[in-house]
mmCIF file of C-alpha atoms in Angstrom:
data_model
loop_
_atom_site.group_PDB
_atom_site.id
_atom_site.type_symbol
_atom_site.label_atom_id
_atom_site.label_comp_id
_atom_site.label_asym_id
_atom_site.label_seq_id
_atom_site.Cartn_x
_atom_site.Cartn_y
_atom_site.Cartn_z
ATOM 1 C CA UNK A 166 -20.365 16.138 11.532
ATOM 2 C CA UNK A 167 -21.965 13.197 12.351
ATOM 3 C CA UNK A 168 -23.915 12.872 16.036
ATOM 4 C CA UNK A 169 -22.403 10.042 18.363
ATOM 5 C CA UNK A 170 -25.354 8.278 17.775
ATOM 6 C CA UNK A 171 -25.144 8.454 14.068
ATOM 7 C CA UNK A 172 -23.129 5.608 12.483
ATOM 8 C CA UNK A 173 -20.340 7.057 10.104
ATOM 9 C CA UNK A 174 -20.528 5.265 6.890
ATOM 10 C CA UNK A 175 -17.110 3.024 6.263
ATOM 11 C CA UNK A 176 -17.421 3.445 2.705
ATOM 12 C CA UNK A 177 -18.863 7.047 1.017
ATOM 13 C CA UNK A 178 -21.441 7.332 -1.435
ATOM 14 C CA UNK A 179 -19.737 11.141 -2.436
ATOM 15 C CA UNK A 180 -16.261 13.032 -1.110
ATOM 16 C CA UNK A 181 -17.401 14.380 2.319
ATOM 17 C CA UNK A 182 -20.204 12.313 3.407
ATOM 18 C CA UNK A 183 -17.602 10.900 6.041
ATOM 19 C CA UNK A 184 -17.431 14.586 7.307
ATOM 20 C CA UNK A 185 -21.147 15.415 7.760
ATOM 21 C CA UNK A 186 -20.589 17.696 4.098
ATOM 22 C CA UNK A 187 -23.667 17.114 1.530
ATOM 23 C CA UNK A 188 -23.040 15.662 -1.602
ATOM 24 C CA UNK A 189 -23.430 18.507 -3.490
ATOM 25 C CA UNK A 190 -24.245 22.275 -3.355
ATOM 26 C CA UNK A 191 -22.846 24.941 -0.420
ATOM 27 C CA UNK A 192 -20.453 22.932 1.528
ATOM 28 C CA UNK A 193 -19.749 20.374 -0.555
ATOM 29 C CA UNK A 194 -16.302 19.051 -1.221
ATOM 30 C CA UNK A 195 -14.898 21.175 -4.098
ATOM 31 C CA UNK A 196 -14.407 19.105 -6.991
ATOM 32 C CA UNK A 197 -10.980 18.385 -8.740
ATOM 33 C CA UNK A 198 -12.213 21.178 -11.699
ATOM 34 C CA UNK A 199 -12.782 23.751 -9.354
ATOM 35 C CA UNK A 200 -9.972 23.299 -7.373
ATOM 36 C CA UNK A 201 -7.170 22.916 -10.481
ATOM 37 C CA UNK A 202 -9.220 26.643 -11.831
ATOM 38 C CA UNK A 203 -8.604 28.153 -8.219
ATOM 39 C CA UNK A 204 -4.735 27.257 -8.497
ATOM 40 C CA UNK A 205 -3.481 27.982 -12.014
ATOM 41 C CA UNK A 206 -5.641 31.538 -11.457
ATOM 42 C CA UNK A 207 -3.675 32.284 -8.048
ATOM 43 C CA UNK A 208 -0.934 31.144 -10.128
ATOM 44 C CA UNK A 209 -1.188 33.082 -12.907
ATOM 45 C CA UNK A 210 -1.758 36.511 -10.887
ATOM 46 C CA UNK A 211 1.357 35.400 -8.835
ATOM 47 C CA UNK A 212 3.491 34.606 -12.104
ATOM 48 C CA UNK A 213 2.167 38.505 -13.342
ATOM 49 C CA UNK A 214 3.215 40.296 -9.816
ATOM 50 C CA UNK A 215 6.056 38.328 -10.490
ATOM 51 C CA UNK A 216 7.098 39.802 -14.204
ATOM 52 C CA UNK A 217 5.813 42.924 -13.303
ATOM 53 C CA UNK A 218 8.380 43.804 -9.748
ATOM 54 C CA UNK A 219 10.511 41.535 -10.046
ATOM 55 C CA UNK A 220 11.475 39.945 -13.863
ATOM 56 C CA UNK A 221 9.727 37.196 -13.322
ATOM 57 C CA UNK A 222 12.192 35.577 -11.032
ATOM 58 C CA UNK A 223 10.458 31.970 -10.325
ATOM 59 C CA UNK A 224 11.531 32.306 -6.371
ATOM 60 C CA UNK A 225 9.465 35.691 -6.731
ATOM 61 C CA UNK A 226 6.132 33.817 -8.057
ATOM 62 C CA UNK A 227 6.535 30.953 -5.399
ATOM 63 C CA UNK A 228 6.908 33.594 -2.577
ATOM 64 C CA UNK A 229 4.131 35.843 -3.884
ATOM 65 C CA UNK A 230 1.672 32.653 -4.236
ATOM 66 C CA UNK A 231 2.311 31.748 -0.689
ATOM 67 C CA UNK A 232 2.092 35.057 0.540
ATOM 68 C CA UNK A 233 -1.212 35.771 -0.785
ATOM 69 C CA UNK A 234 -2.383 32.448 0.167
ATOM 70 C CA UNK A 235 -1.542 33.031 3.875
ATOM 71 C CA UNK A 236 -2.937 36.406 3.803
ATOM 72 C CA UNK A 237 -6.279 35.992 2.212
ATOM 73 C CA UNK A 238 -7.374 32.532 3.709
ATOM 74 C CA UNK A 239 -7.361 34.111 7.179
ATOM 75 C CA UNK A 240 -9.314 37.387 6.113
ATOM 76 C CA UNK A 241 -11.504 35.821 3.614
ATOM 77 C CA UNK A 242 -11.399 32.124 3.881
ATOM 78 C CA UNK A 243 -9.986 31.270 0.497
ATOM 79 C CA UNK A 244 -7.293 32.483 -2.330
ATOM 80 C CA UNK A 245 -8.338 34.901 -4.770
ATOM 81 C CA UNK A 246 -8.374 31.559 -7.061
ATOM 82 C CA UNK A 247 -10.476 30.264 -4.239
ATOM 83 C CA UNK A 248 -12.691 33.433 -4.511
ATOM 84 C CA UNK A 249 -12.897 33.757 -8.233
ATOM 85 C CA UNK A 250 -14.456 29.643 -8.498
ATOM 86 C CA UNK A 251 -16.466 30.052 -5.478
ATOM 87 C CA UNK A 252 -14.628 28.105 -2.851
ATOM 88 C CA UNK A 253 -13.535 28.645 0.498
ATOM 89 C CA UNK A 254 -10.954 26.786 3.065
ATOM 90 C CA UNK A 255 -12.739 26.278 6.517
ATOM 91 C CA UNK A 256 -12.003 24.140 9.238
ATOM 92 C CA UNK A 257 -13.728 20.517 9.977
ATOM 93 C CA UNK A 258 -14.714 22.043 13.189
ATOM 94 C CA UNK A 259 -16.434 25.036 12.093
ATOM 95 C CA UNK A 260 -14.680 28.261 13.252
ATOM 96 C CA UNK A 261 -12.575 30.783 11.952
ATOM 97 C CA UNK A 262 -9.807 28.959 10.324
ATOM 98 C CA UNK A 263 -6.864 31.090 12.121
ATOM 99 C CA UNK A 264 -3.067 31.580 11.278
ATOM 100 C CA UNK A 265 -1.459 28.960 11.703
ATOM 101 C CA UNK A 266 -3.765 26.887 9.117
ATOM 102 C CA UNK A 267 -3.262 28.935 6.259
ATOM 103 C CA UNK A 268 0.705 29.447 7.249
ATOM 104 C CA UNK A 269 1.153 25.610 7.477
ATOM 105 C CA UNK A 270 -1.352 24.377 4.461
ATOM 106 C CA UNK A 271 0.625 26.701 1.915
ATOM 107 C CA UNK A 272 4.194 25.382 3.443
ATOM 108 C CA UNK A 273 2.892 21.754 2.702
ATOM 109 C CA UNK A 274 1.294 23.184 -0.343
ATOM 110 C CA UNK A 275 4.361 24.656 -2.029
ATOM 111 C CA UNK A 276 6.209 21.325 -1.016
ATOM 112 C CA UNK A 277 3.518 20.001 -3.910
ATOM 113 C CA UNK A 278 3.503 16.362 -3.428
ATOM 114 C CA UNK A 279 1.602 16.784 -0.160
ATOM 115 C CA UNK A 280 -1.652 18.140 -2.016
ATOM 116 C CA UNK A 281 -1.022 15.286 -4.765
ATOM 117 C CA UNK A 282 -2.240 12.577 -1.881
ATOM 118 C CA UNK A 283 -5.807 12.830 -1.542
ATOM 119 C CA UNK A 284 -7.646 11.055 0.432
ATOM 120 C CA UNK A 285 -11.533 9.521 0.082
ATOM 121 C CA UNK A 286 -12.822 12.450 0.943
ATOM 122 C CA UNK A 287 -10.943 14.518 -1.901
ATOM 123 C CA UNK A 288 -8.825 16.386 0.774
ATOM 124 C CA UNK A 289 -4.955 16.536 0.321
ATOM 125 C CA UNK A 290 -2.925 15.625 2.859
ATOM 126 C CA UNK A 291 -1.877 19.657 3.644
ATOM 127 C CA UNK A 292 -5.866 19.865 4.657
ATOM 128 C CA UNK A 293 -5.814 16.701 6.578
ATOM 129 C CA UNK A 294 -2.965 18.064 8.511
ATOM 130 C CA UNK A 295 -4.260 21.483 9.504
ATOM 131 C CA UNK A 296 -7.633 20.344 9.401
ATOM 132 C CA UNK A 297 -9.154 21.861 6.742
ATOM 133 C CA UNK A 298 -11.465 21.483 3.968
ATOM 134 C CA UNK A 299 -12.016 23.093 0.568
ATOM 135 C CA UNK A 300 -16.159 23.462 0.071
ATOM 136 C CA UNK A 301 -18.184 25.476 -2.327
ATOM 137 C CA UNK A 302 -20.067 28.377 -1.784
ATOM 138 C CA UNK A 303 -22.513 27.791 -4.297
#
């Protein structure tokens, strides 16, 4: 983040300069790429848990995406799509990012238009909300 004295740029040179995030590297703002990889993988394990209990009922894949979002971002800071690209979900602030972040990202998440509005910064409007960003890890 930016000190007080520090001026925040009205116009960014990359996603996340705005934020105090560097342009590129460890806490950058993940990329579009990165972040469409993360999703179709948690997608794709959620659509297999999905044929494999329950006949791949499409009400089984939605609630078995959101519950494994809600339960990993909280112990590990990201998805296992997250994981497998080398992302993570963290707060602006810095901090753990908690329950009720995950719980209320994936609600707005699984409405889908939400994370479809994006904003300079790259960051869909569920992170705006819960006040969140998707970075890399490496």
């Amino acid at each position: 983040m930016p000190s007080a004295t520090q001026a925040t740029p009205s116009v960014s040179s990359w996603p996340g300069q705005r934020l105090g995030l560097p342009e590129t590297g460890p806490r950058s703002v993940a990329r579009p790429l990165r972040r469409i990889a993360a999703l179709l993988i948690d997608f794709a394990l959620a659509a297999l848990l999905s044929a494999v209990f329950f006949g791949y009922e499409q009400w089984a894949s939605t609630l078995i995406f959101m519950a494994t979002q809600v339960l990993f971002i909280p112990l590990t800071s990201g998805g296992i799509g997250h994981l497998c690209v080398g992302l993570r979900v963290v707060p602006i602030r810095g901090g753990w990012v908690g329950i009720w972040r995950p719980l209320v990202r994936t609600l707005l998440l699984a409405l889908v238009i939400p994370a479809l509005i994006w904003d300079a910064d790259q960051r869909g409007l569920h992170d705006k909300i819960t006040g969140t960003v998707l970075v890399r890890v490496r």
